[in-house]
Amino acid sequence: MQPAIVGSTSFGILWTNTYLPKEKWYAKPLVYTPPGQKQLVFIASSQNWIRTVDAVTGAAIKSRQVQPPFLQSDIGCTDIPDTIGITGTPVIDPATNTVYFFAKGYRDNAASGGLAKGVYQFYAVDILDLSDRAGFPILIDGHNADNDPIRYFIGGTVLQRPSMTLIDGTVYGAFGGHCDKFNYTGMIAAVSTTPGVGVTSLFAMEATPYAPAVVEDINVEQGGKAGIWMGGMAPATDGSRLFVTTGNGGGHENRDTPASGRAPLSTLDEVIANFNVSGGKIHLKDYFEPYEYIGMDAGDRDLGSGGVALLDPNVFKGKNGIARLAITIGKNGKAYICNADNLGGFKLGAGGTDNIIQTIISPGPVFGGSGSYPLEGGFLYFTPIGSPTLGKYIGSFELKNMC
């Protein structure tokens, strides 16, 4: 926003609303103006309530609980208290006035049922009256991973925290775990917006042959992990590719051996991963894994506490023909600036270090993303825990502290 707008006397709170006790909002509110109608705000809560309100007055327009939420007491993890429902920010398709999201609850829309009966459903809702579109919701549970069919989706053990990404009629949702408990595997699910098609692809971030062996007991922590949570950020895209970051994992296929990011990797823990997503199918194209990833796993220093920012290629350019930059920063407090078209693989830099463009050391961990300002030469911003927001000016790839 322009400083003149934020600093004006007319800038301030227009309204506040109070809803149900213990109801929380991890999904961000979405402001939307339907064609020919007044502007509204769509909100979705941890209790699986969805609502639209007047953007100017805050007056209620429509509301609905899509299903009873999953109970936090069934998992013993307090990252999200009380109830777990809609936690990833939905996405709106303005061409159809449809809003898409994942909601956690129990099989058969029960009000309780324990870990084993926890499920995720994918909803397509008319944003004007909040009714379900024909052919929705879609159950995600039970689908097998394309890259490792012996692994399948278990809704009770996973958390859908990142925002949605919509590409060419397919919605992509990413999943991590609850406090790294249970037998879970980080996954990306692709669901078609066309009624009757359903899940088009499921990709497991830990897979055979180097992931931990599959076991049936969902309480045993042997799914490989490598969850995707990214501080709530959406998987980044430039239209045909999808970029995510992951957290702690258990397979460690690379061990300590340098590897190309274009070579197959079955254990995608502590990585920036680039996927081709043509036709609603998910295929690994490239990755970057920090040279110290095993130590990051051991110390719970998730690379994936922040998502990937793809910088404006018209402003942020690298030397030697580098056309697109990707940046992420996580719990270890390192900002990694990578070539989005060749992320860097593992230990391909001098002396077995990272083969990336630049590393910036921050004063502390970051739980979220990096912001950018594409004018006046270009600036990057990120906010470490316990520190002020840091601004970095980019000029011919010299990054300098500004604040």
CSV table of N, CA and C in Angstrom, one decimal, residues 284-387:
chain,number,residue,atom,x,y,z
A,284,LEU,N,8.4,-34.3,-10.3
A,284,LEU,CA,9.5,-33.6,-9.8
A,284,LEU,C,10.5,-33.2,-10.9
A,285,LYS,N,10.8,-32.0,-11.0
A,285,LYS,CA,11.7,-31.5,-12.1
A,285,LYS,C,13.1,-31.1,-11.5
A,286,ASP,N,13.2,-30.5,-10.4
A,286,ASP,CA,14.5,-30.0,-9.9
A,286,ASP,C,14.3,-29.8,-8.4
A,287,TYR,N,15.5,-29.7,-7.7
A,287,TYR,CA,15.4,-29.4,-6.2
A,287,TYR,C,16.8,-28.8,-5.8
A,288,PHE,N,16.7,-28.2,-4.6
A,288,PHE,CA,17.9,-27.7,-3.9
A,288,PHE,C,17.8,-28.3,-2.5
A,289,GLU,N,18.9,-28.9,-2.0
A,289,GLU,CA,18.9,-29.4,-0.6
A,289,GLU,C,20.2,-28.8,0.1
A,290,PRO,N,20.1,-28.1,1.2
A,290,PRO,CA,21.3,-27.5,1.8
A,290,PRO,C,22.3,-28.5,2.2
A,291,TYR,N,23.6,-28.2,2.1
A,291,TYR,CA,24.6,-29.2,2.4
A,291,TYR,C,24.5,-29.7,3.9
A,292,GLU,N,23.9,-28.9,4.8
A,292,GLU,CA,23.8,-29.3,6.2
A,292,GLU,C,22.4,-29.8,6.5
A,293,TYR,N,21.7,-30.4,5.6
A,293,TYR,CA,20.3,-30.8,5.8
A,293,TYR,C,20.1,-31.9,6.9
A,294,ILE,N,21.1,-32.8,7.0
A,294,ILE,CA,21.0,-33.8,8.1
A,294,ILE,C,21.0,-33.2,9.4
A,295,GLY,N,21.9,-32.2,9.6
A,295,GLY,CA,21.9,-31.5,10.9
A,295,GLY,C,20.7,-30.7,11.1
A,296,MET,N,20.1,-30.1,10.1
A,296,MET,CA,18.9,-29.4,10.2
A,296,MET,C,17.8,-30.3,10.6
A,297,ASP,N,17.7,-31.5,10.1
A,297,ASP,CA,16.7,-32.5,10.5
A,297,ASP,C,16.9,-32.8,12.0
A,298,ALA,N,18.1,-33.0,12.4
A,298,ALA,CA,18.3,-33.4,13.8
A,298,ALA,C,18.0,-32.3,14.8
A,299,GLY,N,18.2,-31.0,14.3
A,299,GLY,CA,17.9,-29.9,15.2
A,299,GLY,C,16.6,-29.3,15.1
A,300,ASP,N,15.7,-29.9,14.3
A,300,ASP,CA,14.3,-29.4,14.0
A,300,ASP,C,14.4,-27.9,13.4
A,301,ARG,N,15.3,-27.7,12.5
A,301,ARG,CA,15.5,-26.4,11.9
A,301,ARG,C,14.9,-26.5,10.5
A,302,ASP,N,13.6,-26.6,10.4
A,302,ASP,CA,12.9,-26.8,9.1
A,302,ASP,C,13.3,-25.7,8.1
A,303,LEU,N,13.8,-26.1,6.9
A,303,LEU,CA,13.8,-25.1,5.8
A,303,LEU,C,12.4,-24.7,5.5
A,304,GLY,N,11.4,-25.6,5.6
A,304,GLY,CA,10.1,-25.3,5.2
A,304,GLY,C,9.2,-24.6,6.1
A,305,SER,N,9.8,-23.8,7.1
A,305,SER,CA,8.9,-22.9,7.9
A,305,SER,C,8.5,-21.7,7.1
A,306,GLY,N,9.1,-21.5,6.0
A,306,GLY,CA,8.8,-20.4,5.1
A,306,GLY,C,8.6,-20.9,3.7
A,307,GLY,N,7.7,-20.3,2.9
A,307,GLY,CA,7.5,-20.8,1.5
A,307,GLY,C,8.5,-20.1,0.6
A,308,VAL,N,8.3,-20.4,-0.7
A,308,VAL,CA,9.2,-19.9,-1.8
A,308,VAL,C,8.5,-18.6,-2.4
A,309,ALA,N,9.4,-17.6,-2.6
A,309,ALA,CA,9.0,-16.4,-3.3
A,309,ALA,C,9.7,-16.4,-4.6
A,310,LEU,N,8.9,-16.3,-5.7
A,310,LEU,CA,9.4,-16.2,-7.0
A,310,LEU,C,9.4,-14.7,-7.3
A,311,LEU,N,10.6,-14.1,-7.6
A,311,LEU,CA,10.8,-12.7,-7.7
A,311,LEU,C,10.4,-12.2,-9.1
A,312,ASP,N,10.0,-11.0,-9.3
A,312,ASP,CA,9.6,-10.4,-10.6
A,312,ASP,C,10.8,-10.4,-11.5
A,313,PRO,N,10.7,-11.2,-12.6
A,313,PRO,CA,11.9,-11.3,-13.5
A,313,PRO,C,12.2,-10.0,-14.3
A,314,ASN,N,11.3,-9.1,-14.3
A,314,ASN,CA,11.6,-7.8,-14.9
A,314,ASN,C,12.4,-6.9,-14.1
A,315,VAL,N,12.6,-7.2,-12.8
A,315,VAL,CA,13.3,-6.4,-11.9
A,315,VAL,C,14.5,-7.1,-11.3
A,316,PHE,N,14.2,-8.3,-10.7
A,316,PHE,CA,15.2,-9.1,-10.0
A,316,PHE,C,15.8,-10.1,-11.0
A,317,LYS,N,17.0,-9.7,-11.5
A,317,LYS,CA,17.7,-10.6,-12.4
A,317,LYS,C,19.1,-10.9,-11.9
A,318,GLY,N,19.6,-12.1,-12.3
A,318,GLY,CA,20.9,-12.5,-12.0
A,318,GLY,C,21.9,-12.3,-13.1
A,319,LYS,N,23.1,-12.5,-12.8
A,319,LYS,CA,24.2,-12.4,-13.8
A,319,LYS,C,24.2,-13.7,-14.6
A,320,ASN,N,25.0,-13.7,-15.7
A,320,ASN,CA,25.2,-14.9,-16.6
A,320,ASN,C,23.9,-15.5,-17.1
A,321,GLY,N,23.0,-14.7,-17.4
A,321,GLY,CA,21.8,-15.2,-18.1
A,321,GLY,C,20.7,-15.8,-17.1
A,322,ILE,N,20.9,-15.6,-15.8
A,322,ILE,CA,19.8,-16.1,-14.9
A,322,ILE,C,18.6,-15.2,-15.0
A,323,ALA,N,17.5,-15.8,-15.4
A,323,ALA,CA,16.3,-15.0,-15.7
A,323,ALA,C,15.3,-15.0,-14.5
A,324,ARG,N,15.3,-16.0,-13.6
A,324,ARG,CA,14.2,-16.0,-12.6
A,324,ARG,C,14.8,-16.5,-11.3
A,325,LEU,N,14.5,-15.7,-10.2
A,325,LEU,CA,15.1,-16.0,-8.9
A,325,LEU,C,14.0,-16.5,-8.0
A,326,ALA,N,14.4,-17.5,-7.1
A,326,ALA,CA,13.6,-18.0,-6.1
A,326,ALA,C,14.3,-17.8,-4.7
A,327,ILE,N,13.5,-17.4,-3.7
A,327,ILE,CA,14.1,-17.2,-2.4
A,327,ILE,C,13.2,-17.9,-1.3
A,328,THR,N,13.9,-18.5,-0.3
A,328,THR,CA,13.2,-19.0,0.8
A,328,THR,C,14.1,-18.7,2.1
A,329,ILE,N,13.4,-18.7,3.2
A,329,ILE,CA,14.1,-18.6,4.5
A,329,ILE,C,13.3,-19.3,5.5
A,330,GLY,N,14.0,-20.1,6.4
A,330,GLY,CA,13.3,-20.9,7.4
A,330,GLY,C,13.8,-20.8,8.8
A,331,LYS,N,13.7,-21.9,9.5
A,331,LYS,CA,14.1,-21.9,10.9
A,331,LYS,C,15.6,-21.7,11.2
A,332,ASN,N,16.4,-22.1,10.2
A,332,ASN,CA,17.8,-21.9,10.5
A,332,ASN,C,18.3,-20.5,10.2
A,333,GLY,N,17.4,-19.6,9.8
A,333,GLY,CA,17.8,-18.2,9.7
A,333,GLY,C,18.6,-17.9,8.5
A,334,LYS,N,18.7,-18.8,7.5
A,334,LYS,CA,19.4,-18.5,6.3
A,334,LYS,C,18.4,-18.3,5.2
A,335,ALA,N,18.6,-17.2,4.5
A,335,ALA,CA,17.9,-16.9,3.2
A,335,ALA,C,18.6,-17.4,2.1
A,336,TYR,N,18.0,-18.3,1.3
A,336,TYR,CA,18.7,-19.0,0.2
A,336,TYR,C,18.1,-18.3,-1.1
A,337,ILE,N,19.0,-17.7,-1.9
A,337,ILE,CA,18.6,-17.1,-3.2
A,337,ILE,C,19.1,-18.0,-4.3
A,338,CYS,N,18.1,-18.6,-5.0
A,338,CYS,CA,18.5,-19.6,-6.0
A,338,CYS,C,18.0,-19.2,-7.4
A,339,ASN,N,18.6,-19.9,-8.4
A,339,ASN,CA,18.2,-19.8,-9.7
A,339,ASN,C,17.0,-20.7,-9.9
A,340,ALA,N,15.8,-20.1,-10.2
A,340,ALA,CA,14.6,-20.8,-10.2
A,340,ALA,C,14.6,-21.9,-11.4
A,341,ASP,N,15.5,-21.7,-12.3
A,341,ASP,CA,15.5,-22.6,-13.5
A,341,ASP,C,16.6,-23.7,-13.3
A,342,ASN,N,17.4,-23.6,-12.2
A,342,ASN,CA,18.4,-24.6,-11.8
A,342,ASN,C,18.7,-24.4,-10.4
A,343,LEU,N,17.9,-25.0,-9.5
A,343,LEU,CA,17.9,-24.7,-8.1
A,343,LEU,C,19.2,-24.9,-7.4
A,344,GLY,N,19.9,-26.0,-7.8
A,344,GLY,CA,21.3,-26.1,-7.2
A,344,GLY,C,21.6,-27.5,-6.7
A,345,GLY,N,20.6,-28.4,-6.7
A,345,GLY,CA,21.0,-29.8,-6.2
A,345,GLY,C,21.5,-29.8,-4.8
A,346,PHE,N,22.5,-30.8,-4.6
A,346,PHE,CA,23.0,-31.0,-3.2
A,346,PHE,C,24.5,-31.0,-3.3
A,347,LYS,N,25.1,-30.1,-2.5
A,347,LYS,CA,26.6,-30.0,-2.3
A,347,LYS,C,27.4,-29.9,-3.6
A,348,LEU,N,26.9,-29.1,-4.6
A,348,LEU,CA,27.5,-28.9,-5.8
A,348,LEU,C,28.3,-27.6,-5.9
A,349,GLY,N,28.4,-26.9,-4.8
A,349,GLY,CA,29.2,-25.7,-4.7
A,349,GLY,C,30.6,-26.0,-4.3
A,350,ALA,N,31.4,-24.9,-4.3
A,350,ALA,CA,32.9,-25.1,-4.0
A,350,ALA,C,33.1,-25.8,-2.6
A,351,GLY,N,33.9,-26.8,-2.6
A,351,GLY,CA,34.2,-27.5,-1.3
A,351,GLY,C,33.0,-28.2,-0.7
A,352,GLY,N,32.0,-28.6,-1.6
A,352,GLY,CA,30.9,-29.3,-1.1
A,352,GLY,C,29.8,-28.4,-0.4
A,353,THR,N,29.8,-27.1,-0.7
A,353,THR,CA,28.8,-26.2,-0.2
A,353,THR,C,27.6,-26.1,-1.1
A,354,ASP,N,26.8,-25.1,-0.9
A,354,ASP,CA,25.6,-25.0,-1.6
A,354,ASP,C,25.9,-24.3,-3.0
A,355,ASN,N,25.3,-24.8,-4.0
A,355,ASN,CA,25.5,-24.3,-5.4
A,355,ASN,C,24.3,-23.3,-5.7
A,356,ILE,N,24.3,-22.2,-5.0
A,356,ILE,CA,23.2,-21.3,-5.2
A,356,ILE,C,23.8,-19.9,-5.4
A,357,ILE,N,23.0,-18.9,-5.6
A,357,ILE,CA,23.4,-17.6,-6.0
A,357,ILE,C,24.0,-16.9,-4.7
A,358,GLN,N,23.3,-16.9,-3.6
A,358,GLN,CA,23.7,-16.2,-2.4
A,358,GLN,C,23.0,-16.7,-1.2
A,359,THR,N,23.6,-16.6,-0.1
A,359,THR,CA,23.0,-16.9,1.2
A,359,THR,C,23.1,-15.7,2.1
A,360,ILE,N,22.0,-15.3,2.7
A,360,ILE,CA,21.9,-14.2,3.6
A,360,ILE,C,21.7,-14.7,5.0
A,361,ILE,N,22.5,-14.4,6.0
A,361,ILE,CA,22.3,-14.8,7.4
A,361,ILE,C,21.5,-13.8,8.1
A,362,SER,N,20.3,-14.2,8.7
A,362,SER,CA,19.5,-13.3,9.4
A,362,SER,C,19.7,-13.5,10.9
A,363,PRO,N,19.2,-12.6,11.8
A,363,PRO,CA,19.5,-12.7,13.2
A,363,PRO,C,18.7,-13.9,13.9
A,364,GLY,N,17.8,-14.5,13.2
A,364,GLY,CA,17.0,-15.5,13.8
A,364,GLY,C,16.1,-16.3,12.8
A,365,PRO,N,15.3,-17.2,13.3
A,365,PRO,CA,14.5,-18.0,12.4
A,365,PRO,C,13.3,-17.2,11.8
A,366,VAL,N,12.8,-17.6,10.7
A,366,VAL,CA,11.6,-17.0,10.1
A,366,VAL,C,10.5,-18.0,9.9
A,367,PHE,N,9.3,-17.7,10.3
A,367,PHE,CA,8.2,-18.5,10.1
A,367,PHE,C,7.2,-17.8,9.2
A,368,GLY,N,7.5,-17.8,7.9
A,368,GLY,CA,6.7,-17.1,6.9
A,368,GLY,C,7.5,-16.9,5.7
A,369,GLY,N,7.1,-16.0,4.9
A,369,GLY,CA,7.8,-15.8,3.6
A,369,GLY,C,8.6,-14.6,3.5
A,370,SER,N,9.2,-14.4,2.3
A,370,SER,CA,9.9,-13.2,2.0
A,370,SER,C,9.0,-12.3,1.1
A,371,GLY,N,9.1,-11.0,1.4
A,371,GLY,CA,8.4,-10.1,0.5
A,371,GLY,C,9.3,-9.3,-0.4
A,372,SER,N,8.8,-8.8,-1.5
A,372,SER,CA,9.6,-8.0,-2.4
A,372,SER,C,8.9,-6.7,-2.8
A,373,TYR,N,9.7,-5.8,-3.2
A,373,TYR,CA,9.3,-4.5,-3.7
A,373,TYR,C,10.0,-4.3,-5.0
A,374,PRO,N,9.3,-4.3,-6.2
A,374,PRO,CA,10.0,-4.4,-7.5
A,374,PRO,C,10.2,-3.0,-8.1
A,375,LEU,N,10.4,-2.0,-7.3
A,375,LEU,CA,10.7,-0.7,-7.8
A,375,LEU,C,12.0,-0.2,-7.2
A,376,GLU,N,12.6,0.9,-7.8
A,376,GLU,CA,13.8,1.6,-7.2
A,376,GLU,C,14.9,0.6,-7.1
A,377,GLY,N,15.1,-0.3,-8.0
A,377,GLY,CA,16.2,-1.2,-8.0
A,377,GLY,C,15.8,-2.6,-7.4
A,378,GLY,N,14.8,-2.6,-6.6
A,378,GLY,CA,14.3,-3.9,-6.0
A,378,GLY,C,14.8,-4.1,-4.6
A,379,PHE,N,13.8,-4.5,-3.7
A,379,PHE,CA,14.1,-4.8,-2.3
A,379,PHE,C,13.5,-6.1,-1.9
A,380,LEU,N,14.2,-6.8,-1.0
A,380,LEU,CA,13.7,-8.0,-0.3
A,380,LEU,C,13.4,-7.7,1.1
A,381,TYR,N,12.4,-8.3,1.7
A,381,TYR,CA,12.1,-8.1,3.1
A,381,TYR,C,11.8,-9.5,3.8
A,382,PHE,N,12.2,-9.7,5.0
A,382,PHE,CA,11.8,-10.8,5.8
A,382,PHE,C,11.9,-10.4,7.3
A,383,THR,N,11.1,-11.1,8.1
A,383,THR,CA,11.1,-10.7,9.6
A,383,THR,C,11.4,-11.9,10.4
A,384,PRO,N,12.7,-11.9,11.0
A,384,PRO,CA,13.1,-13.0,11.9
A,384,PRO,C,12.4,-12.8,13.2
A,385,ILE,N,12.2,-13.9,13.9
A,385,ILE,CA,11.6,-13.9,15.2
A,385,ILE,C,12.4,-13.1,16.2
A,386,GLY,N,11.8,-12.1,16.9
A,386,GLY,CA,12.5,-11.3,17.9
A,386,GLY,C,13.3,-10.2,17.3
A,387,SER,N,13.2,-9.9,16.0
A,387,SER,CA,14.0,-8.9,15.3
A,387,SER,C,13.1,-8.0,14.5
